[in-house]
CSV table of C-alpha atoms in Angstrom, one decimal:
chain,number,residue,atom,x,y,z
A,542,MET,CA,0.0,0.0,0.0
A,543,LYS,CA,1.4,3.4,-1.0
A,544,ILE,CA,-0.2,6.8,-0.2
A,545,ILE,CA,-0.4,8.8,-3.4
A,546,SER,CA,-1.9,11.9,-1.9
A,547,GLN,CA,-3.6,13.2,1.2
A,548,GLN,CA,-5.7,16.3,1.3
A,549,THR,CA,-8.6,17.9,3.1
A,550,ILE,CA,-11.8,18.4,1.2
A,551,LYS,CA,-13.8,21.4,2.5
A,552,PRO,CA,-17.5,22.2,1.9
A,553,SER,CA,-18.1,24.1,-1.4
A,554,SER,CA,-20.0,26.8,0.5
A,555,PRO,CA,-19.4,28.0,4.1
A,556,THR,CA,-21.8,27.0,6.8
A,557,PRO,CA,-24.2,29.8,7.8
A,558,PRO,CA,-23.4,31.4,11.2
A,559,HIS,CA,-26.6,30.2,12.8
A,560,LEU,CA,-25.6,26.6,12.0
A,561,LYS,CA,-22.0,26.8,13.4
A,562,THR,CA,-22.8,24.7,16.5
A,563,HIS,CA,-24.5,21.3,16.2
A,564,VAL,CA,-25.5,20.2,19.6
A,565,LEU,CA,-25.4,16.4,20.0
A,566,SER,CA,-28.4,14.6,21.4
A,567,LEU,CA,-28.3,12.9,24.8
A,568,LEU,CA,-27.9,9.5,23.1
A,569,ASP,CA,-25.1,10.8,20.8
A,570,ASN,CA,-23.2,12.1,23.8
A,571,TYR,CA,-23.0,8.6,25.1
A,572,MET,CA,-22.0,7.0,21.8
A,573,PRO,CA,-18.3,6.2,21.5
A,574,HIS,CA,-16.2,8.2,19.0
A,575,ALA,CA,-15.7,5.0,17.0
A,576,PRO,CA,-15.4,4.9,13.2
A,577,VAL,CA,-18.3,3.3,11.3
A,578,PRO,CA,-16.6,2.1,8.1
A,579,PHE,CA,-18.4,1.5,4.8
A,580,ILE,CA,-16.4,-0.1,1.9
A,581,PHE,CA,-17.5,-0.1,-1.7
A,582,PHE,CA,-15.8,-2.2,-4.4
A,583,TYR,CA,-15.7,-1.2,-8.1
A,584,ASN,CA,-14.3,-3.5,-10.8
A,585,ASN,CA,-14.5,-0.7,-13.4
A,586,TYR,CA,-13.1,2.5,-12.2
A,587,ASN,CA,-11.6,5.3,-14.3
A,588,SER,CA,-8.7,7.0,-12.5
A,589,GLY,CA,-9.9,10.4,-13.9
A,590,ASP,CA,-13.0,10.1,-11.7
A,591,ILE,CA,-11.0,11.2,-8.6
A,592,ASN,CA,-11.7,14.9,-9.2
A,593,ILE,CA,-15.4,14.2,-9.7
A,594,LEU,CA,-15.4,12.4,-6.4
A,595,LYS,CA,-13.7,15.2,-4.6
A,596,LYS,CA,-15.9,17.9,-6.1
A,597,SER,CA,-19.1,16.0,-5.3
A,598,LEU,CA,-17.9,15.3,-1.8
A,599,SER,CA,-17.3,19.0,-1.3
A,600,ARG,CA,-20.8,19.8,-2.5
A,601,CYS,CA,-22.3,17.2,-0.1
A,602,LEU,CA,-20.4,18.6,2.8
A,603,THR,CA,-22.3,21.8,2.3
A,604,GLN,CA,-25.5,20.0,3.0
A,605,TYR,CA,-24.0,17.7,5.7
A,606,TYR,CA,-22.2,20.6,7.4
A,607,PRO,CA,-21.6,18.8,10.8
A,608,PHE,CA,-19.5,16.2,8.9
A,609,ALA,CA,-16.9,18.8,8.0
A,610,GLY,CA,-16.7,20.1,11.6
A,611,ARG,CA,-14.8,19.0,14.6
A,612,ILE,CA,-15.5,17.8,18.2
A,613,LEU,CA,-13.1,20.0,20.1
A,614,SER,CA,-13.1,17.7,23.2
A,615,PRO,CA,-14.5,14.3,24.1
A,616,PHE,CA,-17.0,15.9,26.5
A,617,ALA,CA,-17.9,19.0,24.4
A,618,GLY,CA,-21.5,17.8,23.7
A,619,HIS,CA,-21.5,19.5,20.3
A,620,VAL,CA,-19.8,19.6,16.9
A,621,ASP,CA,-18.1,22.9,15.9
A,622,CYS,CA,-19.3,23.2,12.3
A,623,ASN,CA,-16.2,25.1,11.3
A,624,ASP,CA,-15.8,23.8,7.7
A,625,GLU,CA,-12.4,22.4,8.3
A,626,GLY,CA,-13.3,19.5,6.0
A,627,VAL,CA,-12.7,15.8,5.8
A,628,GLU,CA,-9.5,13.8,5.1
A,629,PHE,CA,-9.3,12.3,1.7
A,630,LEU,CA,-6.5,9.7,1.1
A,631,ASP,CA,-5.6,8.5,-2.4
A,632,VAL,CA,-3.8,5.1,-2.1
A,633,SER,CA,-2.4,2.6,-4.6
A,634,HIS,CA,-2.1,-1.2,-4.1
A,635,ASP,CA,0.3,-3.5,-5.9
A,636,SER,CA,-2.3,-6.3,-6.5
A,637,ARG,CA,-5.3,-6.6,-8.7
A,638,LEU,CA,-8.7,-6.1,-7.0
A,639,ASP,CA,-9.9,-9.6,-7.8
A,640,ASP,CA,-6.7,-11.2,-6.4
A,641,TYR,CA,-7.0,-9.0,-3.3
A,642,ILE,CA,-10.5,-10.1,-2.7
A,643,ARG,CA,-9.8,-13.8,-3.4
A,644,LYS,CA,-6.6,-14.2,-1.5
A,645,GLU,CA,-6.2,-11.4,1.0
A,646,ALA,CA,-9.6,-10.2,2.0
A,647,ASN,CA,-10.0,-11.0,5.7
A,648,HIS,CA,-10.9,-8.9,8.7
A,649,GLU,CA,-7.4,-7.6,9.2
A,650,SER,CA,-6.5,-6.9,5.6
A,651,LEU,CA,-9.8,-5.0,5.0
A,652,ARG,CA,-8.7,-2.5,7.7
A,653,GLU,CA,-6.0,-1.2,5.4
A,654,LEU,CA,-8.7,-0.2,2.9
A,655,HIS,CA,-10.4,2.2,5.2
A,656,PRO,CA,-9.1,5.4,6.7
A,657,ASN,CA,-8.8,6.2,10.4
A,658,VAL,CA,-11.0,8.9,11.9
A,659,SER,CA,-9.0,11.0,14.3
A,660,ILE,CA,-10.3,11.9,17.7
A,661,THR,CA,-11.5,15.3,16.5
A,662,ASN,CA,-12.5,14.6,12.8
A,663,MET,CA,-15.9,13.3,11.9
A,664,VAL,CA,-15.3,11.8,8.5
A,665,ALA,CA,-12.4,10.4,6.5
A,666,VAL,CA,-12.4,8.9,2.9
A,667,GLN,CA,-9.9,6.6,1.3
A,668,LEU,CA,-9.8,5.8,-2.4
A,669,ASN,CA,-7.8,2.6,-3.0
A,670,HIS,CA,-6.5,2.0,-6.6
A,671,PHE,CA,-5.6,-1.5,-7.7
A,672,THR,CA,-3.5,-2.7,-10.6
A,673,GLY,CA,-5.7,-3.4,-13.6
A,674,GLY,CA,-8.3,-0.6,-12.8
A,675,GLY,CA,-10.3,-1.8,-9.8
A,676,ALA,CA,-10.9,0.5,-6.9
A,677,VAL,CA,-12.3,0.6,-3.4
A,678,VAL,CA,-13.9,3.7,-1.9
A,679,ALA,CA,-14.0,3.5,1.9
A,680,VAL,CA,-15.7,6.0,4.1
A,681,SER,CA,-15.4,6.1,7.9
A,682,ILE,CA,-17.7,8.4,10.0
A,683,SER,CA,-17.8,8.8,13.7
A,684,HIS,CA,-20.6,6.8,15.4
A,685,LYS,CA,-20.9,9.8,17.7
A,686,LEU,CA,-22.4,11.7,14.8
A,687,VAL,CA,-24.2,9.2,12.6
A,688,ASP,CA,-26.4,6.1,12.8
A,689,GLY,CA,-26.7,3.6,10.0
A,690,PHE,CA,-29.6,5.4,8.3
A,691,THR,CA,-27.7,8.8,8.3
A,692,MET,CA,-24.6,7.1,7.0
A,693,ALA,CA,-26.5,5.4,4.2
A,694,THR,CA,-28.3,8.6,3.3
A,695,PHE,CA,-25.0,10.5,3.1
A,696,ILE,CA,-23.4,7.9,0.9
A,697,ASN,CA,-26.5,7.8,-1.4
A,698,GLN,CA,-26.4,11.6,-1.6
A,699,TRP,CA,-22.7,11.6,-2.5
A,700,ALA,CA,-23.3,9.0,-5.2
A,701,LYS,CA,-26.2,11.1,-6.6
A,702,VAL,CA,-24.1,14.2,-6.8
A,703,THR,CA,-21.2,12.3,-8.3
A,704,ARG,CA,-23.6,11.1,-11.1
A,705,GLY,CA,-24.5,14.8,-11.7
A,706,GLU,CA,-27.9,14.7,-10.0
A,707,SER,CA,-29.2,17.3,-7.6
A,708,PRO,CA,-28.8,16.7,-3.9
A,709,PHE,CA,-31.7,17.2,-1.4
A,710,LYS,CA,-31.2,19.2,1.7
A,711,PRO,CA,-31.1,17.0,4.8
A,712,TYR,CA,-32.6,18.3,8.1
A,713,PHE,CA,-30.5,18.0,11.2
A,714,LEU,CA,-32.5,18.1,14.4
A,715,THR,CA,-30.5,20.0,17.0
A,716,PRO,CA,-31.5,20.3,20.6
A,717,PRO,CA,-31.6,23.9,21.9
A,718,THR,CA,-28.5,25.2,23.5
A,719,ARG,CA,-28.6,26.3,27.1
């Protein structure tokens, strides 16, 4: 595995001032800051698509503004929606995707396909290129911020925007601040 590039993808538009603080629900406050990884395998991938992926991710982060923010401390109780962005790793592997899946795919080897979410970051993405054109897109989002439905909705949104479709605006229910 070789890291080709590492960059931060920021939202395409700034978060409005009235949405800069996303208060976590009582349940979310008790959730661990553990990454929830989703891994997507693609046999046919055009390496030129990376810029489309980055631009569409940037557009989605405008709608999912807490994902581009930071939890400033483990006990903060809120996300600082400061538009700092998400980590995007571009990685190459020496094997073919089919060979990797057939020979190497096990619990431990799959870990190298997905990025680590730091203690303050909410989201990280890793694009894995394989010899012969296959690719794996892996997304890790903090469980403190998302449940399974929210994760699936975000991934679906990102896919829609990548295909050139219009995203819908999600609604984040935020408890009032005290």
